[in-house]
Structures are given as C-alpha cells and as structure tokens.
mmCIF file of C-alpha atoms and ligand atoms in Angstrom:
data_model
loop_
_atom_site.group_PDB
_atom_site.id
_atom_site.type_symbol
_atom_site.label_atom_id
_atom_site.label_comp_id
_atom_site.label_asym_id
_atom_site.label_seq_id
_atom_site.Cartn_x
_atom_site.Cartn_y
_atom_site.Cartn_z
ATOM 1 C CA MET A 217 69.848 215.482 -53.174
ATOM 2 C CA ASN A 218 69.103 218.926 -52.033
ATOM 3 C CA LEU A 219 65.567 218.005 -50.737
ATOM 4 C CA GLN A 220 63.488 220.485 -48.714
ATOM 5 C CA HIS A 221 62.530 217.683 -46.302
ATOM 6 C CA LYS A 222 64.147 214.492 -45.330
ATOM 7 C CA VAL A 223 62.869 211.629 -43.119
ATOM 8 C CA GLY A 224 65.128 209.288 -41.151
ATOM 9 C CA PHE A 225 64.625 206.221 -38.986
ATOM 10 C CA GLY A 226 66.772 204.763 -36.210
ATOM 11 C CA TYR A 227 66.734 201.534 -34.312
ATOM 12 C CA ASP A 228 69.002 200.433 -31.525
ATOM 13 C CA VAL A 229 69.227 197.587 -28.942
ATOM 14 C CA HIS A 230 71.447 197.168 -25.883
ATOM 15 C CA LYS A 231 71.461 194.304 -23.467
ATOM 16 C CA PHE A 232 71.170 194.591 -19.671
ATOM 17 C CA ALA A 233 74.105 193.908 -17.433
ATOM 18 C CA ASP A 234 74.960 194.223 -13.718
ATOM 19 C CA ASN A 235 76.924 197.057 -12.341
ATOM 20 C CA ARG A 236 76.008 199.467 -15.097
ATOM 21 C CA LYS A 237 74.054 202.701 -14.906
ATOM 22 C CA LEU A 238 70.720 202.828 -16.819
ATOM 23 C CA ILE A 239 70.955 205.935 -18.936
ATOM 24 C CA LEU A 240 68.080 206.723 -21.328
ATOM 25 C CA GLY A 241 67.619 209.987 -23.196
ATOM 26 C CA GLY A 242 70.599 211.370 -21.280
ATOM 27 C CA VAL A 243 68.987 210.791 -17.910
ATOM 28 C CA GLU A 244 70.109 208.390 -15.303
ATOM 29 C CA ILE A 245 67.185 206.084 -14.260
ATOM 30 C CA PRO A 246 67.390 204.426 -10.906
ATOM 31 C CA HIS A 247 67.408 200.632 -11.460
ATOM 32 C CA THR A 248 69.000 197.366 -10.352
ATOM 33 C CA LYS A 249 70.917 196.995 -13.708
ATOM 34 C CA GLY A 250 72.027 199.041 -16.737
ATOM 35 C CA LEU A 251 72.693 198.691 -20.370
ATOM 36 C CA LEU A 252 76.020 197.269 -21.701
ATOM 37 C CA GLY A 253 77.862 199.075 -24.413
ATOM 38 C CA HIS A 254 81.140 200.582 -25.489
ATOM 39 C CA SER A 255 79.608 203.950 -24.763
ATOM 40 C CA ASP A 256 77.126 204.700 -21.935
ATOM 41 C CA ALA A 257 74.742 202.518 -24.053
ATOM 42 C CA ASP A 258 71.973 205.241 -24.191
ATOM 43 C CA VAL A 259 69.729 203.304 -26.586
ATOM 44 C CA LEU A 260 67.355 206.200 -27.167
ATOM 45 C CA LEU A 261 70.031 208.781 -28.035
ATOM 46 C CA HIS A 262 71.633 206.174 -30.361
ATOM 47 C CA ALA A 263 68.317 205.633 -32.199
ATOM 48 C CA ILE A 264 67.977 209.448 -32.604
ATOM 49 C CA CYS A 265 71.552 209.743 -33.779
ATOM 50 C CA ASP A 266 70.860 206.982 -36.410
ATOM 51 C CA ALA A 267 67.555 208.604 -37.491
ATOM 52 C CA ILE A 268 69.352 211.928 -38.240
ATOM 53 C CA LEU A 269 72.308 210.132 -39.933
ATOM 54 C CA GLY A 270 69.755 208.099 -41.872
ATOM 55 C CA ALA A 271 67.889 211.212 -43.126
ATOM 56 C CA LEU A 272 71.195 212.536 -44.524
ATOM 57 C CA ALA A 273 72.139 209.055 -45.847
ATOM 58 C CA LEU A 274 75.408 209.291 -43.881
ATOM 59 C CA GLY A 275 75.495 205.730 -42.803
ATOM 60 C CA ASP A 276 75.032 204.781 -39.124
ATOM 61 C CA ILE A 277 76.342 205.461 -35.685
ATOM 62 C CA GLY A 278 78.816 202.601 -35.894
ATOM 63 C CA ILE A 279 80.691 204.301 -38.764
ATOM 64 C CA HIS A 280 80.955 207.642 -37.068
ATOM 65 C CA PHE A 281 81.731 206.399 -33.609
ATOM 66 C CA PRO A 282 83.414 202.977 -33.987
ATOM 67 C CA ASN A 283 83.262 200.806 -30.899
ATOM 68 C CA THR A 284 86.822 199.764 -31.595
ATOM 69 C CA ASP A 285 87.903 203.325 -30.971
ATOM 70 C CA SER A 286 89.031 203.812 -27.359
ATOM 71 C CA LYS A 287 87.982 207.539 -27.703
ATOM 72 C CA TYR A 288 84.362 206.434 -27.436
ATOM 73 C CA LYS A 289 84.835 204.074 -24.505
ATOM 74 C CA ASN A 290 82.263 204.963 -21.947
ATOM 75 C CA ALA A 291 81.425 207.947 -24.074
ATOM 76 C CA ASP A 292 78.578 210.280 -23.029
ATOM 77 C CA SER A 293 75.927 209.706 -25.804
ATOM 78 C CA LYS A 294 74.840 213.320 -25.319
ATOM 79 C CA GLU A 295 78.149 214.295 -26.857
ATOM 80 C CA LEU A 296 77.574 211.763 -29.828
ATOM 81 C CA LEU A 297 74.180 213.378 -30.484
ATOM 82 C CA ASN A 298 75.780 216.797 -30.332
ATOM 83 C CA HIS A 299 78.426 215.677 -32.884
ATOM 84 C CA VAL A 300 75.547 214.478 -35.148
ATOM 85 C CA TYR A 301 73.740 217.682 -34.733
ATOM 86 C CA TYR A 302 76.626 219.706 -35.955
ATOM 87 C CA LEU A 303 77.036 217.347 -38.921
ATOM 88 C CA MET A 304 73.326 218.034 -39.741
ATOM 89 C CA LYS A 305 74.029 221.768 -39.564
ATOM 90 C CA ASP A 306 77.032 221.357 -41.971
ATOM 91 C CA PHE A 307 74.476 220.032 -44.456
ATOM 92 C CA HIS A 308 72.221 222.974 -43.820
ATOM 93 C CA TYR A 309 69.295 221.063 -42.328
ATOM 94 C CA GLU A 310 67.462 221.617 -39.025
ATOM 95 C CA ILE A 311 65.104 219.309 -37.079
ATOM 96 C CA GLY A 312 61.328 219.545 -37.862
ATOM 97 C CA ASN A 313 60.404 216.991 -35.238
ATOM 98 C CA VAL A 314 61.502 213.727 -33.589
ATOM 99 C CA ASP A 315 59.220 210.969 -32.485
ATOM 100 C CA SER A 316 60.591 208.013 -30.514
ATOM 101 C CA THR A 317 59.656 204.909 -28.544
ATOM 102 C CA ILE A 318 61.573 203.105 -25.900
ATOM 103 C CA LEU A 319 60.769 199.399 -25.479
ATOM 104 C CA LEU A 320 61.468 198.397 -21.897
ATOM 105 C CA GLU A 321 59.765 196.050 -19.444
ATOM 106 C CA LYS A 322 60.899 197.734 -16.262
ATOM 107 C CA PRO A 323 61.141 200.353 -14.621
ATOM 108 C CA LYS A 324 58.342 202.712 -15.502
ATOM 109 C CA LEU A 325 59.747 205.649 -17.455
ATOM 110 C CA ALA A 326 56.886 208.060 -17.256
ATOM 111 C CA PRO A 327 58.379 210.244 -14.424
ATOM 112 C CA PHE A 328 61.594 210.642 -16.439
ATOM 113 C CA ILE A 329 60.251 211.457 -19.919
ATOM 114 C CA PRO A 330 59.850 215.236 -19.368
ATOM 115 C CA GLU A 331 63.580 215.520 -18.386
ATOM 116 C CA MET A 332 64.654 213.404 -21.404
ATOM 117 C CA ARG A 333 62.760 215.655 -23.770
ATOM 118 C CA LYS A 334 64.420 218.697 -22.175
ATOM 119 C CA VAL A 335 67.888 217.173 -22.537
ATOM 120 C CA ILE A 336 67.326 216.130 -26.191
ATOM 121 C CA ALA A 337 65.582 219.464 -27.098
ATOM 122 C CA ASN A 338 68.685 221.291 -25.613
ATOM 123 C CA ILE A 339 71.125 219.273 -27.754
ATOM 124 C CA LEU A 340 69.143 219.543 -30.997
ATOM 125 C CA ASN A 341 68.320 223.221 -30.474
ATOM 126 C CA ILE A 342 64.549 222.593 -30.704
ATOM 127 C CA THR A 343 61.582 223.176 -28.388
ATOM 128 C CA ILE A 344 60.037 220.482 -26.141
ATOM 129 C CA ASP A 345 57.058 220.144 -28.458
ATOM 130 C CA GLN A 346 59.386 219.009 -31.343
ATOM 131 C CA ILE A 347 60.532 215.934 -29.476
ATOM 132 C CA SER A 348 58.273 213.135 -28.452
ATOM 133 C CA VAL A 349 59.445 210.314 -26.317
ATOM 134 C CA LYS A 350 57.080 207.342 -25.634
ATOM 135 C CA ALA A 351 57.671 204.122 -23.768
ATOM 136 C CA THR A 352 56.095 200.757 -24.017
ATOM 137 C CA THR A 353 56.550 197.228 -22.599
ATOM 138 C CA THR A 354 56.321 194.209 -24.890
ATOM 139 C CA GLU A 355 53.792 192.485 -22.667
ATOM 140 C CA GLY A 356 56.462 190.115 -21.284
ATOM 141 C CA LEU A 357 57.360 188.894 -24.783
ATOM 142 C CA GLY A 358 60.696 188.594 -26.400
ATOM 143 C CA PHE A 359 64.165 189.982 -25.193
ATOM 144 C CA VAL A 360 62.459 193.133 -23.928
ATOM 145 C CA GLY A 361 59.772 191.271 -22.049
ATOM 146 C CA HIS A 362 62.341 188.912 -20.466
ATOM 147 C CA GLU A 363 64.284 191.997 -19.298
ATOM 148 C CA GLU A 364 67.369 190.898 -21.361
ATOM 149 C CA GLY A 365 67.581 194.188 -23.132
ATOM 150 C CA CYS A 366 66.105 197.429 -24.177
ATOM 151 C CA ALA A 367 65.353 198.736 -27.608
ATOM 152 C CA ALA A 368 64.479 202.198 -28.990
ATOM 153 C CA GLN A 369 63.181 203.468 -32.262
ATOM 154 C CA ALA A 370 63.103 207.009 -33.610
ATOM 155 C CA VAL A 371 61.952 208.894 -36.549
ATOM 156 C CA VAL A 372 63.035 212.340 -37.532
ATOM 157 C CA LEU A 373 61.993 214.942 -40.045
ATOM 158 C CA LEU A 374 64.677 217.344 -41.175
ATOM 159 C CA ASN A 375 63.857 220.593 -42.962
ATOM 160 C CA LYS A 376 66.322 222.479 -45.236
ATOM 161 C CA GLN A 377 67.437 225.709 -43.536
ATOM 162 C CA ASP A 378 66.387 229.025 -45.041
ATOM 163 C CA LYS A 379 69.230 230.853 -46.794
HETATM 164 ZN ZN1 ZN B 548 73.678 201.795 -29.171
#
C-alpha cells in the first residue's frame, strides 16, 4: 500500500563471547567481551534494519542477509544498514525518525551514544535529532542482567518522499 507514513519495529539479541569486539551502533566499545554472530553482531544496527524492513513489510534481516551466506561472514553491519537504506529509497520512502533502546548490563554506554547517533544519521541521511539511542540495564534480571547477551529494540517512522 502506498501509505504516506509507515511505522516499523525491530528487535534483536546476540550473546556475549570471548575474543570478540563489542560493536554497537557502528561504534567499537571497549569491553572484556563482545557479541557473537555471523556478522559483527551489531545488535542495534540489526534492530534498526529490521524496523525499516518491517515498515516496508519486506521480511527481516535474516531473509536479506542470510547467515548461511559466506558473503556476510564478519560483515560490517553499517554496510547492511546502508543496503536497507537504499532499499527504502527504492520504495520512495525516507526516515521520519528512529527511536531505539539497547538493553545491556555493562559497560555504561552513555559516553558512546553521541557517536552512535552520528554514525547512524550519516548512513540514513538524516540529522542527529531524528535518531534517538537510549540504553538501559535490566536490573540484573534475565539474560541481559546475567551478562549473557545484549538486546536492542527500535521503532522507525517512514514518510513517503515528495514527488
Ligand atoms: Zn543480529
């Protein structure tokens, strides 16, 4: 449907592993362990990809970038988001705004959030005030609280481009 506005939601989880870099929102965060995945396991960028794909009803990131495809082994998730951005452009939509939350017990992410927003805004061709990144712990509860993994959620509003 050729709607003027479309909303999308994305959710992703990766587990922690030794000898991996922790990359969130395209930014490398100093930590004792990182997230495991076929790609660089950037859980925030994956959630944003899924939110955009969801708004367009184009399935999910697993369909577009199968983890059985060696092309995406250790893939830079910034490139995956870039691909999704151009897909969105093909459908003549642009980003209204993105809101997101990273669920992580440690480390504290506040110092890195401005850089994440800058990286994401650059890829999506939007301004910093169109991309919100928040972070929360889960008060020691569940897989996030036990530092077994990290989750991210994102919602996006897409607007139909003017002719
Ligand atoms: Zn993922």
